[in-house]
PDB file of C-alpha atoms in Angstrom:
ATOM      1  CA  MET A 191      89.221  69.573  52.782  1.00 52.00           C
ATOM      2  CA  SER A 192      88.966  67.671  55.825  1.00 50.00           C
ATOM      3  CA  HIS A 193      90.501  64.931  57.890  1.00 53.00           C
ATOM      4  CA  SER A 194      90.256  63.085  61.080  1.00 50.00           C
ATOM      5  CA  HIS A 195      93.316  62.213  63.368  1.00 52.00           C
ATOM      6  CA  THR A 196      93.867  60.869  66.918  1.00 51.00           C
ATOM      7  CA  HIS A 197      94.768  62.999  69.818  1.00 52.00           C
ATOM      8  CA  ALA A 198      94.486  60.696  72.797  1.00 50.00           C
ATOM      9  CA  PRO A 199      93.629  56.864  72.972  1.00 50.00           C
ATOM     10  CA  GLY A 200      89.943  56.705  72.156  1.00 50.00           C
ATOM     11  CA  GLU A 201      89.594  60.386  70.963  1.00 51.00           C
ATOM     12  CA  GLU A 202      89.590  61.893  67.803  1.00 50.00           C
ATOM     13  CA  HIS A 203      88.079  64.684  65.759  1.00 51.00           C
ATOM     14  CA  SER A 204      88.056  66.274  62.249  1.00 49.00           C
ATOM     15  CA  HIS A 205      89.611  69.520  60.897  1.00 51.00           C
ATOM     16  CA  SER A 206      88.544  71.520  57.899  1.00 50.00           C
ATOM     17  CA  HIS A 207      91.557  72.876  56.217  1.00 51.00           C
ATOM     18  CA  GLY A 208      89.326  74.225  53.247  1.00 50.00           C
ATOM     19  CA  PRO A 209      88.353  77.821  52.880  1.00 51.00           C
ATOM     20  CA  GLU A 210      86.070  78.909  55.564  1.00 51.00           C
ATOM     21  CA  SER A 211      82.709  80.610  54.353  1.00 48.00           C
ATOM     22  CA  PRO A 212      82.862  84.367  55.441  1.00 49.00           C
ATOM     23  CA  GLN A 213      80.998  84.959  58.880  1.00 50.00           C
ATOM     24  CA  SER A 214      78.777  88.401  58.458  1.00 47.00           C
ATOM     25  CA  PRO A 215      78.440  90.250  61.462  1.00 50.00           C
ATOM     26  CA  GLN A 216      75.365  90.091  63.579  1.00 49.00           C
ATOM     27  CA  SER A 217      73.836  93.466  63.859  1.00 48.00           C
ATOM     28  CA  PRO A 218      71.304  94.491  66.135  1.00 56.00           C
ATOM     29  CA  GLY A 219      67.807  94.975  64.644  1.00 62.00           C
ATOM     30  CA  LEU A 220      66.432  98.341  64.323  1.00 65.00           C
ATOM     31  CA  PRO A 221      63.436  98.850  66.610  1.00 73.00           C
ATOM     32  CA  GLN A 222      60.138  98.973  64.817  1.00 79.00           C
ATOM     33  CA  ALA A 223      58.347 102.316  64.597  1.00 77.00           C
ATOM     34  CA  ASP A 224      55.191 102.499  66.940  1.00 81.00           C
ATOM     35  CA  PRO A 225      52.499 102.614  64.126  1.00 82.00           C
ATOM     36  CA  VAL A 226      50.245 104.860  66.077  1.00 82.00           C
ATOM     37  CA  LEU A 227      53.098 107.597  66.775  1.00 80.00           C
ATOM     38  CA  GLN A 228      54.178 107.209  63.138  1.00 80.00           C
ATOM     39  CA  ALA A 229      50.620 108.037  61.584  1.00 80.00           C
ATOM     40  CA  GLN A 230      50.345 111.079  64.081  1.00 79.00           C
ATOM     41  CA  ILE A 231      53.897 112.222  62.557  1.00 77.00           C
ATOM     42  CA  ASP A 232      52.826 111.465  58.999  1.00 79.00           C
ATOM     43  CA  GLN A 233      49.331 113.297  59.918  1.00 80.00           C
ATOM     44  CA  ASP A 234      51.079 116.492  60.886  1.00 77.00           C
ATOM     45  CA  TYR A 235      53.809 116.337  58.390  1.00 77.00           C
ATOM     46  CA  ILE A 236      53.405 118.954  55.825  1.00 78.00           C
ATOM     47  CA  PRO A 237      55.971 119.296  53.015  1.00 82.00           C
ATOM     48  CA  VAL A 238      57.025 122.880  52.454  1.00 83.00           C
ATOM     49  CA  PRO A 239      58.831 123.969  49.065  1.00 87.00           C
ATOM     50  CA  VAL A 240      62.273 125.402  49.967  1.00 89.00           C
ATOM     51  CA  ALA A 241      64.563 127.606  48.035  1.00 91.00           C
ATOM     52  CA  LEU A 242      68.326 128.146  48.865  1.00 89.00           C
ATOM     53  CA  GLY A 243      70.100 131.450  49.251  1.00 88.00           C
ATOM     54  CA  SER A 244      72.699 132.452  46.757  1.00 87.00           C
ATOM     55  CA  ASP A 245      75.391 130.916  48.895  1.00 88.00           C
ATOM     56  CA  ASN A 246      73.483 127.642  49.396  1.00 87.00           C
ATOM     57  CA  THR A 247      73.493 127.802  53.445  1.00 87.00           C
ATOM     58  CA  ILE A 248      70.231 129.474  54.004  1.00 90.00           C
ATOM     59  CA  ALA A 249      66.453 128.419  53.576  1.00 92.00           C
ATOM     60  CA  LEU A 250      63.958 130.658  51.933  1.00 92.00           C
ATOM     61  CA  CYS A 251      60.655 130.459  50.843  1.00 90.00           C
ATOM     62  CA  ALA A 252      60.261 129.023  47.226  1.00 89.00           C
ATOM     63  CA  ASP A 253      57.981 131.731  45.892  1.00 90.00           C
ATOM     64  CA  HIS A 254      59.310 134.869  47.238  1.00 91.00           C
ATOM     65  CA  LYS A 255      62.777 133.975  48.565  1.00 90.00           C
ATOM     66  CA  LEU A 256      62.318 135.351  51.924  1.00 92.00           C
ATOM     67  CA  GLU A 257      63.387 133.988  55.312  1.00 90.00           C
ATOM     68  CA  LYS A 258      60.115 134.784  56.800  1.00 92.00           C
ATOM     69  CA  CYS A 259      56.941 134.863  54.893  1.00 92.00           C
ATOM     70  CA  ASP A 260      53.571 135.386  55.959  1.00 91.00           C
ATOM     71  CA  ASP A 261      51.910 134.864  52.448  1.00 90.00           C
ATOM     72  CA  CYS A 262      53.709 131.102  52.446  1.00 88.00           C
ATOM     73  CA  ASN A 263      53.553 130.624  56.230  1.00 89.00           C
ATOM     74  CA  VAL A 264      56.815 129.926  56.733  1.00 89.00           C
ATOM     75  CA  ASP A 265      59.738 131.113  59.375  1.00 91.00           C
ATOM     76  CA  PHE A 266      63.317 130.004  58.809  1.00 89.00           C
ATOM     77  CA  ILE A 267      64.949 132.897  60.602  1.00 87.00           C
ATOM     78  CA  ASN A 268      66.069 130.236  63.573  1.00 81.00           C
ATOM     79  CA  THR A 269      66.816 127.706  61.387  1.00 85.00           C
ATOM     80  CA  ASN A 270      69.171 129.961  59.224  1.00 84.00           C
ATOM     81  CA  ARG A 271      70.868 131.548  62.255  1.00 80.00           C
ATOM     82  CA  LEU A 272      71.782 128.199  63.485  1.00 79.00           C
ATOM     83  CA  SER A 273      72.986 127.623  59.757  1.00 82.00           C
ATOM     84  CA  ARG A 274      75.164 130.690  59.657  1.00 81.00           C
ATOM     85  CA  LEU A 275      76.723 129.697  62.958  1.00 76.00           C
ATOM     86  CA  LEU A 276      77.708 126.314  61.861  1.00 78.00           C
ATOM     87  CA  VAL A 277      78.971 127.758  58.613  1.00 81.00           C
ATOM     88  CA  ALA A 278      81.002 130.286  60.296  1.00 77.00           C
ATOM     89  CA  ASN A 279      82.531 127.753  62.781  1.00 73.00           C
ATOM     90  CA  PRO A 280      83.722 124.951  60.259  1.00 77.00           C
ATOM     91  CA  ASN A 281      85.597 123.171  62.988  1.00 76.00           C
ATOM     92  CA  LEU A 282      82.332 122.707  65.093  1.00 70.00           C
ATOM     93  CA  LEU A 283      81.226 119.456  63.892  1.00 64.00           C
ATOM     94  CA  CYS A 284      78.206 119.497  66.149  1.00 69.00           C
ATOM     95  CA  PRO A 285      76.565 121.887  68.757  1.00 65.00           C
ATOM     96  CA  PRO A 286      78.650 121.655  72.165  1.00 64.00           C
ATOM     97  CA  PRO A 287      76.839 120.845  75.290  1.00 64.00           C
ATOM     98  CA  SER A 288      74.592 123.465  76.490  1.00 56.00           C
ATOM     99  CA  ASN A 289      76.677 124.261  79.496  1.00 58.00           C
ATOM    100  CA  VAL A 290      79.832 125.272  77.042  1.00 59.00           C
ATOM    101  CA  ILE A 291      79.329 128.988  76.437  1.00 60.00           C
ATOM    102  CA  SER A 292      81.123 131.675  74.353  1.00 74.00           C
ATOM    103  CA  GLN A 293      83.607 133.225  76.584  1.00 79.00           C
ATOM    104  CA  LYS A 294      84.177 136.010  73.864  1.00 83.00           C
ATOM    105  CA  LEU A 295      80.628 136.990  73.708  1.00 84.00           C
ATOM    106  CA  THR A 296      80.359 136.860  77.589  1.00 88.00           C
ATOM    107  CA  GLN A 297      83.201 139.262  77.454  1.00 91.00           C
ATOM    108  CA  MET A 298      81.662 141.647  75.039  1.00 93.00           C
ATOM    109  CA  VAL A 299      78.490 141.834  77.142  1.00 94.00           C
ATOM    110  CA  THR A 300      80.199 142.468  80.371  1.00 94.00           C
ATOM    111  CA  SER A 301      82.579 145.031  79.183  1.00 96.00           C
ATOM    112  CA  THR A 302      79.940 146.821  77.113  1.00 96.00           C
ATOM    113  CA  LYS A 303      77.660 146.942  80.195  1.00 97.00           C
ATOM    114  CA  GLU A 304      80.529 148.068  82.330  1.00 97.00           C
ATOM    115  CA  GLU A 305      81.077 151.064  79.917  1.00 97.00           C
ATOM    116  CA  GLY A 306      77.316 151.967  80.357  1.00 97.00           C
ATOM    117  CA  ASN A 307      78.019 151.690  84.231  1.00 97.00           C
ATOM    118  CA  VAL A 308      80.852 154.015  84.205  1.00 97.00           C
ATOM    119  CA  LEU A 309      79.069 156.698  82.026  1.00 97.00           C
ATOM    120  CA  PHE A 310      75.976 156.559  84.467  1.00 97.00           C
ATOM    121  CA  LYS A 311      77.960 156.733  87.472  1.00 96.00           C
ATOM    122  CA  ALA A 312      79.339 159.957  85.994  1.00 97.00           C
ATOM    123  CA  GLY A 313      76.184 161.505  85.289  1.00 96.00           C
ATOM    124  CA  HIS A 314      75.929 160.568  81.435  1.00 97.00           C
ATOM    125  CA  ALA A 315      72.721 158.574  81.370  1.00 97.00           C
ATOM    126  CA  GLN A 316      71.998 159.240  77.745  1.00 97.00           C
ATOM    127  CA  GLN A 317      75.370 157.679  76.576  1.00 97.00           C
ATOM    128  CA  ALA A 318      75.099 154.990  79.091  1.00 97.00           C
ATOM    129  CA  ILE A 319      71.786 154.016  77.537  1.00 97.00           C
ATOM    130  CA  ALA A 320      73.647 153.386  74.272  1.00 97.00           C
ATOM    131  CA  ARG A 321      75.804 150.968  75.965  1.00 97.00           C
ATOM    132  CA  TYR A 322      73.397 149.227  77.790  1.00 97.00           C
ATOM    133  CA  THR A 323      71.323 148.757  74.394  1.00 97.00           C
ATOM    134  CA  ALA A 324      74.380 147.535  72.891  1.00 96.00           C
ATOM    135  CA  ALA A 325      75.109 144.996  75.658  1.00 96.00           C
ATOM    136  CA  ALA A 326      71.815 143.589  75.462  1.00 95.00           C
ATOM    137  CA  SER A 327      71.980 143.291  71.652  1.00 93.00           C
ATOM    138  CA  PHE A 328      75.195 141.306  72.061  1.00 91.00           C
ATOM    139  CA  ALA A 329      73.383 139.103  74.730  1.00 91.00           C
ATOM    140  CA  VAL A 330      70.787 138.106  72.180  1.00 88.00           C
ATOM    141  CA  GLN A 331      73.075 136.857  69.813  1.00 83.00           C
ATOM    142  CA  ARG A 332      74.285 133.498  71.880  1.00 81.00           C
ATOM    143  CA  PRO A 333      74.013 130.646  69.764  1.00 77.00           C
ATOM    144  CA  PRO A 334      70.679 128.591  70.322  1.00 72.00           C
ATOM    145  CA  TRP A 335      72.309 125.437  71.693  1.00 75.00           C
ATOM    146  CA  GLU A 336      73.655 127.472  74.956  1.00 76.00           C
ATOM    147  CA  ALA A 337      71.622 127.011  77.875  1.00 73.00           C
ATOM    148  CA  ASN A 338      69.131 129.957  77.954  1.00 79.00           C
ATOM    149  CA  GLN A 339      69.749 130.939  81.619  1.00 85.00           C
ATOM    150  CA  PHE A 340      73.062 132.692  80.435  1.00 84.00           C
ATOM    151  CA  MET A 341      71.237 134.807  77.726  1.00 88.00           C
ATOM    152  CA  ARG A 342      68.466 135.868  80.341  1.00 92.00           C
ATOM    153  CA  GLU A 343      70.742 136.822  82.972  1.00 93.00           C
ATOM    154  CA  GLU A 344      73.168 138.861  80.802  1.00 94.00           C
ATOM    155  CA  LEU A 345      69.980 140.531  78.880  1.00 95.00           C
ATOM    156  CA  SER A 346      67.910 141.276  81.949  1.00 96.00           C
ATOM    157  CA  THR A 347      71.011 142.794  83.731  1.00 96.00           C
ATOM    158  CA  ALA A 348      71.690 145.167  80.679  1.00 97.00           C
ATOM    159  CA  ILE A 349      67.955 146.035  80.612  1.00 97.00           C
ATOM    160  CA  SER A 350      67.569 146.642  84.224  1.00 96.00           C
ATOM    161  CA  ASN A 351      70.665 149.306  84.094  1.00 97.00           C
ATOM    162  CA  ARG A 352      68.928 150.938  81.207  1.00 97.00           C
ATOM    163  CA  SER A 353      65.603 151.140  82.996  1.00 97.00           C
ATOM    164  CA  ALA A 354      67.610 152.912  85.944  1.00 95.00           C
ATOM    165  CA  ALA A 355      69.120 155.242  83.323  1.00 97.00           C
ATOM    166  CA  TYR A 356      65.791 156.203  82.025  1.00 97.00           C
ATOM    167  CA  PHE A 357      64.629 156.695  85.423  1.00 96.00           C
ATOM    168  CA  ASP A 358      67.624 159.266  86.076  1.00 96.00           C
ATOM    169  CA  LEU A 359      66.550 161.230  82.792  1.00 97.00           C
ATOM    170  CA  HIS A 360      62.734 161.254  84.286  1.00 96.00           C
ATOM    171  CA  ASP A 361      61.455 158.993  81.143  1.00 97.00           C
ATOM    172  CA  TYR A 362      59.412 157.149  83.521  1.00 96.00           C
ATOM    173  CA  ILE A 363      57.478 155.291  80.696  1.00 97.00           C
ATOM    174  CA  SER A 364      60.552 153.989  79.259  1.00 97.00           C
ATOM    175  CA  ALA A 365      61.887 153.037  82.451  1.00 96.00           C
ATOM    176  CA  LEU A 366      58.545 150.980  83.015  1.00 97.00           C
ATOM    177  CA  VAL A 367      58.772 149.190  79.917  1.00 97.00           C
ATOM    178  CA  ASP A 368      62.229 148.195  80.434  1.00 97.00           C
ATOM    179  CA  ALA A 369      61.448 147.224  83.983  1.00 96.00           C
ATOM    180  CA  GLU A 370      58.487 145.113  82.429  1.00 96.00           C
ATOM    181  CA  THR A 371      60.725 143.271  80.170  1.00 96.00           C
ATOM    182  CA  VAL A 372      63.130 142.533  82.921  1.00 96.00           C
ATOM    183  CA  ILE A 373      60.181 140.908  84.866  1.00 96.00           C
ATOM    184  CA  ALA A 374      59.145 138.908  81.718  1.00 95.00           C
ATOM    185  CA  ILE A 375      62.729 137.670  81.334  1.00 94.00           C
ATOM    186  CA  ARG A 376      63.377 136.810  85.024  1.00 93.00           C
ATOM    187  CA  ARG A 377      60.355 137.084  87.064  1.00 92.00           C
ATOM    188  CA  ASN A 378      61.877 135.707  90.290  1.00 91.00           C
ATOM    189  CA  TRP A 379      64.629 138.495  90.220  1.00 91.00           C
ATOM    190  CA  SER A 380      63.579 141.239  92.578  1.00 89.00           C
ATOM    191  CA  LYS A 381      65.536 143.911  90.728  1.00 91.00           C
ATOM    192  CA  GLY A 382      63.009 144.062  87.906  1.00 93.00           C
ATOM    193  CA  HIS A 383      60.228 144.656  90.334  1.00 92.00           C
ATOM    194  CA  PHE A 384      62.075 147.160  92.275  1.00 90.00           C
ATOM    195  CA  ARG A 385      62.796 148.840  88.886  1.00 93.00           C
ATOM    196  CA  LYS A 386      59.045 148.715  88.117  1.00 94.00           C
ATOM    197  CA  ALA A 387      58.082 150.177  91.563  1.00 91.00           C
ATOM    198  CA  LYS A 388      60.564 153.064  91.084  1.00 91.00           C
ATOM    199  CA  ALA A 389      59.161 153.871  87.645  1.00 94.00           C
ATOM    200  CA  LEU A 390      55.463 153.761  88.861  1.00 93.00           C
ATOM    201  CA  LEU A 391      56.660 155.940  91.853  1.00 90.00           C
ATOM    202  CA  GLY A 392      58.013 158.490  89.396  1.00 92.00           C
ATOM    203  CA  LEU A 393      54.381 158.366  87.454  1.00 93.00           C
ATOM    204  CA  GLY A 394      52.812 158.763  90.660  1.00 88.00           C
ATOM    205  CA  ARG A 395      50.855 155.413  90.488  1.00 91.00           C
ATOM    206  CA  LEU A 396      51.680 154.797  94.521  1.00 85.00           C
ATOM    207  CA  ARG A 397      49.561 151.681  94.641  1.00 87.00           C
ATOM    208  CA  GLU A 398      50.887 150.005  91.848  1.00 91.00           C
ATOM    209  CA  ALA A 399      54.256 150.923  92.722  1.00 88.00           C
ATOM    210  CA  ALA A 400      53.620 149.326  96.311  1.00 86.00           C
ATOM    211  CA  GLU A 401      52.268 145.975  94.680  1.00 89.00           C
ATOM    212  CA  ALA A 402      55.228 145.816  92.423  1.00 88.00           C
ATOM    213  CA  VAL A 403      57.849 146.155  95.331  1.00 84.00           C
ATOM    214  CA  ARG A 404      55.556 143.723  97.225  1.00 86.00           C
ATOM    215  CA  LEU A 405      56.131 141.049  94.512  1.00 86.00           C
ATOM    216  CA  GLY A 406      59.776 141.661  94.575  1.00 82.00           C
ATOM    217  CA  LEU A 407      59.950 140.877  98.377  1.00 82.00           C
ATOM    218  CA  ASP A 408      57.900 137.720  97.920  1.00 84.00           C
ATOM    219  CA  PHE A 409      60.616 136.596  95.680  1.00 80.00           C
ATOM    220  CA  GLU A 410      63.566 137.840  97.786  1.00 77.00           C
ATOM    221  CA  PRO A 411      62.454 138.958 101.208  1.00 77.00           C
ATOM    222  CA  THR A 412      65.863 140.246 102.184  1.00 78.00           C
ATOM    223  CA  SER A 413      66.266 142.346  99.270  1.00 75.00           C
ATOM    224  CA  ASN A 414      67.852 145.707 100.469  1.00 76.00           C
ATOM    225  CA  VAL A 415      66.625 147.694  97.523  1.00 70.00           C
ATOM    226  CA  CYS A 416      63.067 146.497  97.745  1.00 69.00           C
ATOM    227  CA  ILE A 417      62.860 147.160 101.555  1.00 72.00           C
ATOM    228  CA  ILE A 418      64.116 150.456 100.907  1.00 74.00           C
ATOM    229  CA  THR A 419      61.702 151.247  98.135  1.00 73.00           C
ATOM    230  CA  SER A 420      58.891 149.862 100.148  1.00 70.00           C
ATOM    231  CA  ALA A 421      59.620 152.212 102.993  1.00 73.00           C
ATOM    232  CA  ILE A 422      59.637 155.079 100.497  1.00 72.00           C
ATOM    233  CA  ILE A 423      56.679 154.162  98.951  1.00 70.00           C
ATOM    234  CA  LEU A 424      54.773 153.823 102.220  1.00 68.00           C
ATOM    235  CA  ARG A 425      55.881 157.294 103.263  1.00 67.00           C
ATOM    236  CA  HIS A 426      54.570 158.718 100.003  1.00 60.00           C
ATOM    237  CA  LEU A 427      51.240 156.842 100.542  1.00 58.00           C
ATOM    238  CA  MET A 428      50.895 158.289 104.134  1.00 57.00           C
ATOM    239  CA  THR A 429      51.715 161.931 102.966  1.00 61.00           C
ATOM    240  CA  CYS A 430      48.903 161.450 100.545  1.00 52.00           C
ATOM    241  CA  LEU A 431      46.363 160.084 102.996  1.00 47.00           C
ATOM    242  CA  PHE A 432      47.548 162.852 105.488  1.00 46.00           C
ATOM    243  CA  CYS A 433      46.943 165.792 102.865  1.00 50.00           C
ATOM    244  CA  ARG A 434      43.530 164.359 102.239  1.00 51.00           C
ATOM    245  CA  ASN A 435      42.518 164.318 105.829  1.00 46.00           C
ATOM    246  CA  CYS A 436      43.481 168.167 105.972  1.00 40.00           C
TER     247      CYS A 436
END
């Protein structure tokens, strides 16, 4: 229903008093997918038959009910790890920012590593190795949404200390393996190269040891442990040369 009336001399307009037609909210249109990119995605997409575990929280291969199956060419280990973490933390609606870390896990890694340090300083290298191994196993349990640097720093420190314990037991091969692992995790940390140089020195591979410590000094020229180790290696090399000349 509508009518008109005058508001001022010479001015009039009409009003509608009937029911107004509902206005639908204007929603922004969704962007159209790039057909070229969509074709590439569709081309690489391979459907994979999946079965659920008994608790309906993990994925398994449909044929053999395995998390990782070479025959089916599937690996759900990382996916299931994330699923278990989310199930174990029902109040976590979504992964937190990567700079938010689990303080409880940090405390476990630190305290276990410190237990190993106490044992090592007391001359119990074998028991220290067990604690360093435990600390390393805790470090790799960090959830996948946390920044990778936290895991790398904790893991490399624990493995570096274990390398020192193996060296103390004259197990130079194990010390070298751990040193190589540290370098693979944190190449720019001089301590890994220092551990490698010491292990090679124990094996009598002096030139390789000299190269290892040189790399460590390239990353950290002021590293005291590398400078001292370099001097020790140089002294050994000079001794070898002197003995040959004799």
